[in-house]
Coordinates of C-alpha atoms and ligand atoms in Angstrom, one line a residue:
M1 CA -94.3 -105.0 -52.9
R2 CA -91.1 -106.3 -51.3
R3 CA -88.0 -104.4 -52.3
R4 CA -84.4 -105.4 -51.8
R5 CA -82.8 -103.2 -49.1
I6 CA -79.4 -102.2 -50.4
Y7 CA -78.1 -100.2 -47.5
E8 CA -79.5 -98.7 -44.2
G9 CA -77.9 -95.6 -42.8
K10 CA -78.8 -93.4 -39.8
A11 CA -81.2 -91.2 -41.6
K12 CA -82.0 -93.0 -44.8
V13 CA -82.6 -96.4 -46.4
L14 CA -81.6 -97.3 -50.0
F15 CA -83.7 -99.8 -51.8
E16 CA -83.2 -101.4 -55.2
G17 CA -84.8 -99.1 -57.8
P18 CA -87.3 -99.9 -60.6
Q19 CA -84.6 -99.8 -63.3
P20 CA -81.0 -101.1 -63.3
G21 CA -78.7 -98.4 -62.2
T22 CA -81.3 -96.7 -60.0
L23 CA -82.0 -96.7 -56.3
V24 CA -84.9 -95.5 -54.1
Q25 CA -83.7 -93.3 -51.3
Y26 CA -86.1 -93.3 -48.3
F27 CA -85.9 -90.6 -45.7
K28 CA -86.4 -91.6 -42.1
D29 CA -87.3 -89.4 -39.1
D30 CA -84.5 -90.9 -37.1
A31 CA -81.7 -88.6 -36.0
T32 CA -78.3 -89.3 -34.5
A33 CA -75.5 -87.1 -33.4
F34 CA -72.0 -87.3 -31.9
N35 CA -71.3 -90.5 -33.9
N36 CA -74.4 -92.3 -32.7
K37 CA -74.1 -91.5 -29.0
K38 CA -77.2 -89.4 -29.1
R39 CA -80.3 -90.9 -30.9
G40 CA -83.8 -89.6 -31.3
T41 CA -86.7 -88.9 -33.7
I42 CA -87.6 -85.7 -35.4
T43 CA -91.2 -86.1 -36.4
G44 CA -91.7 -85.2 -40.1
K45 CA -88.0 -84.8 -40.7
G46 CA -87.9 -87.4 -43.5
V47 CA -90.8 -85.8 -45.4
L48 CA -89.2 -82.3 -45.1
N49 CA -85.6 -83.4 -45.9
N50 CA -87.0 -85.3 -49.0
R51 CA -88.5 -82.0 -50.3
I52 CA -85.6 -79.8 -49.3
S53 CA -83.0 -82.0 -50.8
E54 CA -85.1 -82.4 -54.0
H55 CA -85.4 -78.6 -54.3
L56 CA -81.7 -78.0 -53.7
M57 CA -80.5 -80.8 -56.1
L58 CA -82.8 -79.5 -58.8
R59 CA -81.6 -75.9 -58.5
L60 CA -78.0 -77.1 -58.5
A61 CA -78.7 -79.3 -61.6
E62 CA -80.0 -76.1 -63.3
I63 CA -76.6 -74.5 -63.0
G64 CA -74.8 -77.6 -64.3
I65 CA -73.9 -79.4 -61.1
P66 CA -74.2 -83.2 -61.9
T67 CA -76.2 -84.9 -59.2
H68 CA -77.6 -88.4 -58.5
F69 CA -81.1 -87.0 -58.1
V70 CA -83.7 -88.2 -60.7
R71 CA -87.1 -87.4 -59.2
R72 CA -89.2 -87.4 -56.1
L73 CA -91.4 -90.5 -55.9
N74 CA -93.6 -89.7 -52.9
M75 CA -93.6 -88.1 -49.4
R76 CA -90.5 -90.0 -48.2
E77 CA -88.8 -91.4 -51.3
Q78 CA -86.8 -90.2 -54.2
L79 CA -85.4 -92.0 -57.2
V80 CA -81.6 -91.6 -57.6
R81 CA -78.9 -92.9 -59.9
E82 CA -76.9 -95.7 -58.3
V83 CA -73.4 -94.4 -57.7
E84 CA -70.3 -95.7 -56.0
I85 CA -70.1 -93.4 -52.9
I86 CA -66.6 -92.0 -52.3
Q87 CA -65.9 -92.7 -48.6
I88 CA -65.0 -89.0 -47.9
E89 CA -67.2 -86.4 -46.4
V90 CA -66.5 -82.9 -47.8
V91 CA -67.2 -80.1 -45.4
I92 CA -67.4 -76.5 -46.5
R93 CA -67.3 -73.7 -43.9
N94 CA -68.1 -70.0 -44.3
I95 CA -68.5 -69.1 -40.7
A96 CA -66.8 -70.6 -37.6
A97 CA -69.0 -73.1 -35.8
G98 CA -69.0 -76.6 -34.5
S99 CA -65.8 -78.6 -34.7
I100 CA -63.6 -76.0 -36.3
A101 CA -64.5 -73.4 -33.6
K102 CA -63.6 -76.0 -30.9
R103 CA -60.4 -77.3 -32.6
L104 CA -58.9 -73.9 -33.4
G105 CA -60.4 -71.9 -30.6
L106 CA -62.4 -69.7 -32.9
E107 CA -65.3 -67.7 -31.7
E108 CA -68.6 -69.1 -33.0
G109 CA -70.1 -66.9 -35.7
I110 CA -67.0 -65.2 -37.0
Q111 CA -66.7 -65.0 -40.8
L112 CA -63.9 -67.1 -42.1
P113 CA -61.3 -65.4 -44.3
R114 CA -62.5 -67.5 -47.2
P115 CA -64.5 -70.7 -47.6
I116 CA -62.6 -73.6 -46.0
V117 CA -62.9 -77.1 -47.3
E118 CA -62.1 -80.1 -45.1
Y119 CA -62.2 -83.8 -45.7
Y120 CA -63.4 -86.5 -43.2
L121 CA -63.1 -90.3 -43.7
K122 CA -66.6 -92.0 -43.5
N123 CA -65.8 -94.5 -40.8
D124 CA -68.1 -94.7 -37.8
D125 CA -65.8 -97.0 -35.8
L126 CA -63.1 -94.2 -36.0
G127 CA -65.6 -91.4 -35.5
D128 CA -65.1 -89.9 -39.0
P129 CA -61.6 -88.6 -38.5
M130 CA -60.4 -85.5 -40.4
V131 CA -58.0 -86.5 -43.2
T132 CA -55.9 -84.5 -45.7
E133 CA -55.5 -84.9 -49.4
E134 CA -52.2 -86.7 -48.7
H135 CA -54.1 -89.5 -46.8
I136 CA -56.8 -89.6 -49.4
T137 CA -54.5 -90.1 -52.3
A138 CA -51.9 -92.3 -50.5
F139 CA -54.6 -94.8 -49.4
N140 CA -56.4 -94.4 -52.8
W141 CA -59.8 -93.5 -51.3
A142 CA -59.9 -91.0 -54.2
N143 CA -57.3 -89.9 -56.8
T144 CA -56.0 -86.4 -57.4
Q145 CA -58.5 -86.0 -60.3
D146 CA -61.4 -87.1 -58.2
L147 CA -60.3 -84.7 -55.4
D148 CA -60.0 -81.8 -57.8
D149 CA -63.4 -82.5 -59.2
M150 CA -64.9 -82.7 -55.7
L151 CA -63.2 -79.5 -54.6
Q152 CA -64.3 -77.5 -57.6
L153 CA -67.9 -78.8 -57.4
A154 CA -68.0 -78.1 -53.6
L155 CA -66.9 -74.5 -54.1
R156 CA -69.4 -73.9 -56.9
I157 CA -72.2 -75.5 -54.8
N158 CA -71.2 -73.3 -51.8
D159 CA -71.3 -70.1 -53.9
F160 CA -74.7 -71.0 -55.2
L161 CA -76.2 -72.2 -52.0
L162 CA -74.9 -69.2 -50.0
G163 CA -76.9 -66.9 -52.3
L164 CA -79.9 -69.2 -52.4
F165 CA -80.2 -69.4 -48.6
L166 CA -79.4 -65.7 -48.1
G167 CA -82.4 -65.0 -50.4
V168 CA -84.7 -66.7 -47.8
G169 CA -83.0 -65.1 -44.8
L170 CA -80.7 -67.9 -43.8
K171 CA -76.9 -67.9 -43.4
L172 CA -75.2 -71.0 -44.7
V173 CA -72.7 -71.4 -41.9
D174 CA -71.3 -74.8 -43.1
F175 CA -72.4 -78.0 -44.7
K176 CA -71.3 -81.5 -45.6
L177 CA -71.4 -83.1 -49.1
E178 CA -70.9 -86.6 -50.4
F179 CA -70.0 -87.5 -53.9
G180 CA -70.2 -90.7 -56.0
R181 CA -68.7 -92.2 -59.1
L182 CA -71.2 -92.6 -61.9
W183 CA -70.1 -95.0 -64.7
E184 CA -71.5 -94.5 -68.2
D185 CA -70.1 -96.5 -71.1
D186 CA -66.6 -96.9 -69.5
E187 CA -66.6 -93.1 -68.6
M188 CA -66.6 -92.1 -65.0
R189 CA -68.1 -88.8 -63.7
I190 CA -68.1 -87.5 -60.1
V191 CA -71.6 -86.5 -59.1
L192 CA -73.2 -85.0 -56.0
A193 CA -74.9 -87.7 -54.0
D194 CA -76.6 -88.2 -50.6
E195 CA -78.7 -85.3 -49.5
I196 CA -78.5 -81.6 -48.6
S197 CA -80.9 -80.7 -45.8
P198 CA -80.9 -79.2 -42.3
D199 CA -79.4 -82.5 -41.2
T200 CA -76.2 -81.8 -43.2
C201 CA -76.1 -77.9 -43.1
R202 CA -75.8 -75.3 -40.4
L203 CA -78.4 -72.6 -41.2
W204 CA -78.7 -69.5 -39.0
D205 CA -81.5 -66.9 -39.3
V206 CA -79.9 -63.7 -40.8
K207 CA -81.5 -61.4 -38.4
T208 CA -81.5 -63.3 -35.1
N209 CA -78.7 -65.9 -35.7
E210 CA -81.3 -68.5 -34.4
R211 CA -80.2 -72.0 -35.3
M212 CA -82.5 -73.6 -37.9
D213 CA -80.8 -77.0 -38.3
K214 CA -79.8 -80.2 -36.6
D215 CA -77.8 -78.3 -33.9
R216 CA -81.3 -77.8 -32.3
F217 CA -81.3 -81.5 -31.8
R218 CA -77.6 -81.9 -31.0
Q219 CA -77.7 -79.2 -28.3
D220 CA -81.3 -79.9 -27.0
L221 CA -82.4 -76.4 -28.0
G222 CA -86.0 -77.4 -28.5
G223 CA -88.2 -76.4 -31.5
V224 CA -86.4 -79.0 -33.7
E225 CA -89.5 -79.9 -35.9
E226 CA -90.4 -76.3 -36.2
A227 CA -87.0 -75.3 -37.4
Y228 CA -87.0 -77.9 -40.2
Q229 CA -90.6 -76.8 -41.2
E230 CA -89.5 -73.2 -41.3
V231 CA -86.5 -74.0 -43.6
A232 CA -88.9 -75.9 -45.9
R233 CA -91.5 -73.0 -45.7
R234 CA -88.9 -70.4 -46.6
L235 CA -87.7 -72.5 -49.6
G236 CA -91.3 -72.8 -50.7
V237 CA -91.4 -76.6 -50.4
L238 CA -93.6 -77.2 -47.3
P239 CA -96.0 -80.0 -48.4
E240 CA -99.3 -78.5 -49.5
N241 CA -101.6 -80.8 -47.6
G242 CA -100.1 -79.5 -44.4
L243 CA -98.3 -81.9 -42.0
A244 CA -101.0 -84.5 -41.7
E245 CA -98.9 -87.0 -43.6
V246 CA -95.8 -85.7 -41.9
T247 CA -96.8 -86.8 -38.5
R248 CA -97.9 -90.3 -39.6
P249 CA -95.0 -91.9 -41.3
K250 CA -95.9 -94.7 -43.6
L251 CA -94.5 -98.1 -42.8
V252 CA -92.0 -99.6 -45.3
Q253 CA -90.8 -103.1 -45.4
Ligands
TMP1 P1 -68.8 -80.2 -37.6 O1 -68.6 -78.7 -37.2 O2 -69.4 -81.0 -36.5 O3 -67.5 -80.7 -38.1 O4 -69.8 -80.2 -38.8 C1 -69.6 -79.5 -40.0 C2 -70.9 -79.6 -40.9 O5 -71.0 -80.9 -41.4 C3 -72.2 -79.3 -40.2 O6 -73.0 -78.6 -41.1 C4 -72.8 -80.6 -40.0 C5 -72.2 -81.5 -41.1 N1 -72.0 -82.8 -40.6 C6 -72.7 -83.9 -41.2 O7 -73.6 -83.7 -42.0 N2 -72.4 -85.2 -40.8 C7 -71.5 -85.4 -39.9 O8 -71.2 -86.6 -39.6 C8 -70.7 -84.4 -39.3 C9 -69.6 -84.6 -38.3 C10 -71.0 -83.1 -39.7
LIG2 N1 -72.0 -87.0 -36.3 C1 -73.2 -86.8 -37.1 C2 -73.7 -85.4 -36.7 O1 -73.6 -84.9 -35.6 C3 -74.2 -87.8 -36.9 C4 -73.7 -89.1 -36.3 O2 -72.5 -89.3 -36.3 O3 -74.5 -89.9 -35.9 O4 -74.4 -84.8 -37.5

């Protein structure tokens, strides 16, 4: 079957879905970092992120967070609602790491006084610059109501995921969310979109502070595949038939 490719990103492809208003989200093994300067493959990442993101989106839906997720279709694909992606990345931080540690001279690993939310413009040519609410509303990338919805959802998601990950021995250091506008009979709702996975979260082992996320790839720490597998295993979503399928990605057109 030949499907229309709607969009290709660094880690995912979006295809036209089976019904109007749906898309198929395909998870690749490709990984990039530092705004595309570093590229590589993390074998089995697509399969694992598909499962991990499915699990987290379903748990979030259970507590009333609206999401684009409909259902997982197969090892690498999930059915999602078609939304208009808001071109802002919402980053929520609990512990200092990555760019905030560098920018503000904070020691990595210190607990922040409270969760800190930051906004970044999705623009590869500019290297996803940090922006403020002022920029976002002045340029109409989102209005104040959209921003308020995104902030409230982000904080609820953070509270819930902090507890969920802590329950499996992982600290949710920080993570990135994307939201979309979903239109239903002239009514617009902001819903959680994209994915939540070790590509988009920093996850540290509670006991050892070992990095269990994409920082292993970014910083060449080794054991990248194993870290993604361990996150999936702890969440109870490691594919049952082992990783046979994981290591042999199916070709798509
Ligand atoms: P940062 O410390 O590099 O700003 O990243 C903060 C969090 O956001 C971290 O969990 C990784 C995630 N992130 C993405 O998912 N995509 C991105 O393009 C960037 C820059 C960060
Ligand atoms: N900057 C993103 C990251 O490090 C990925 C990218 O820009 O290609 O996660």
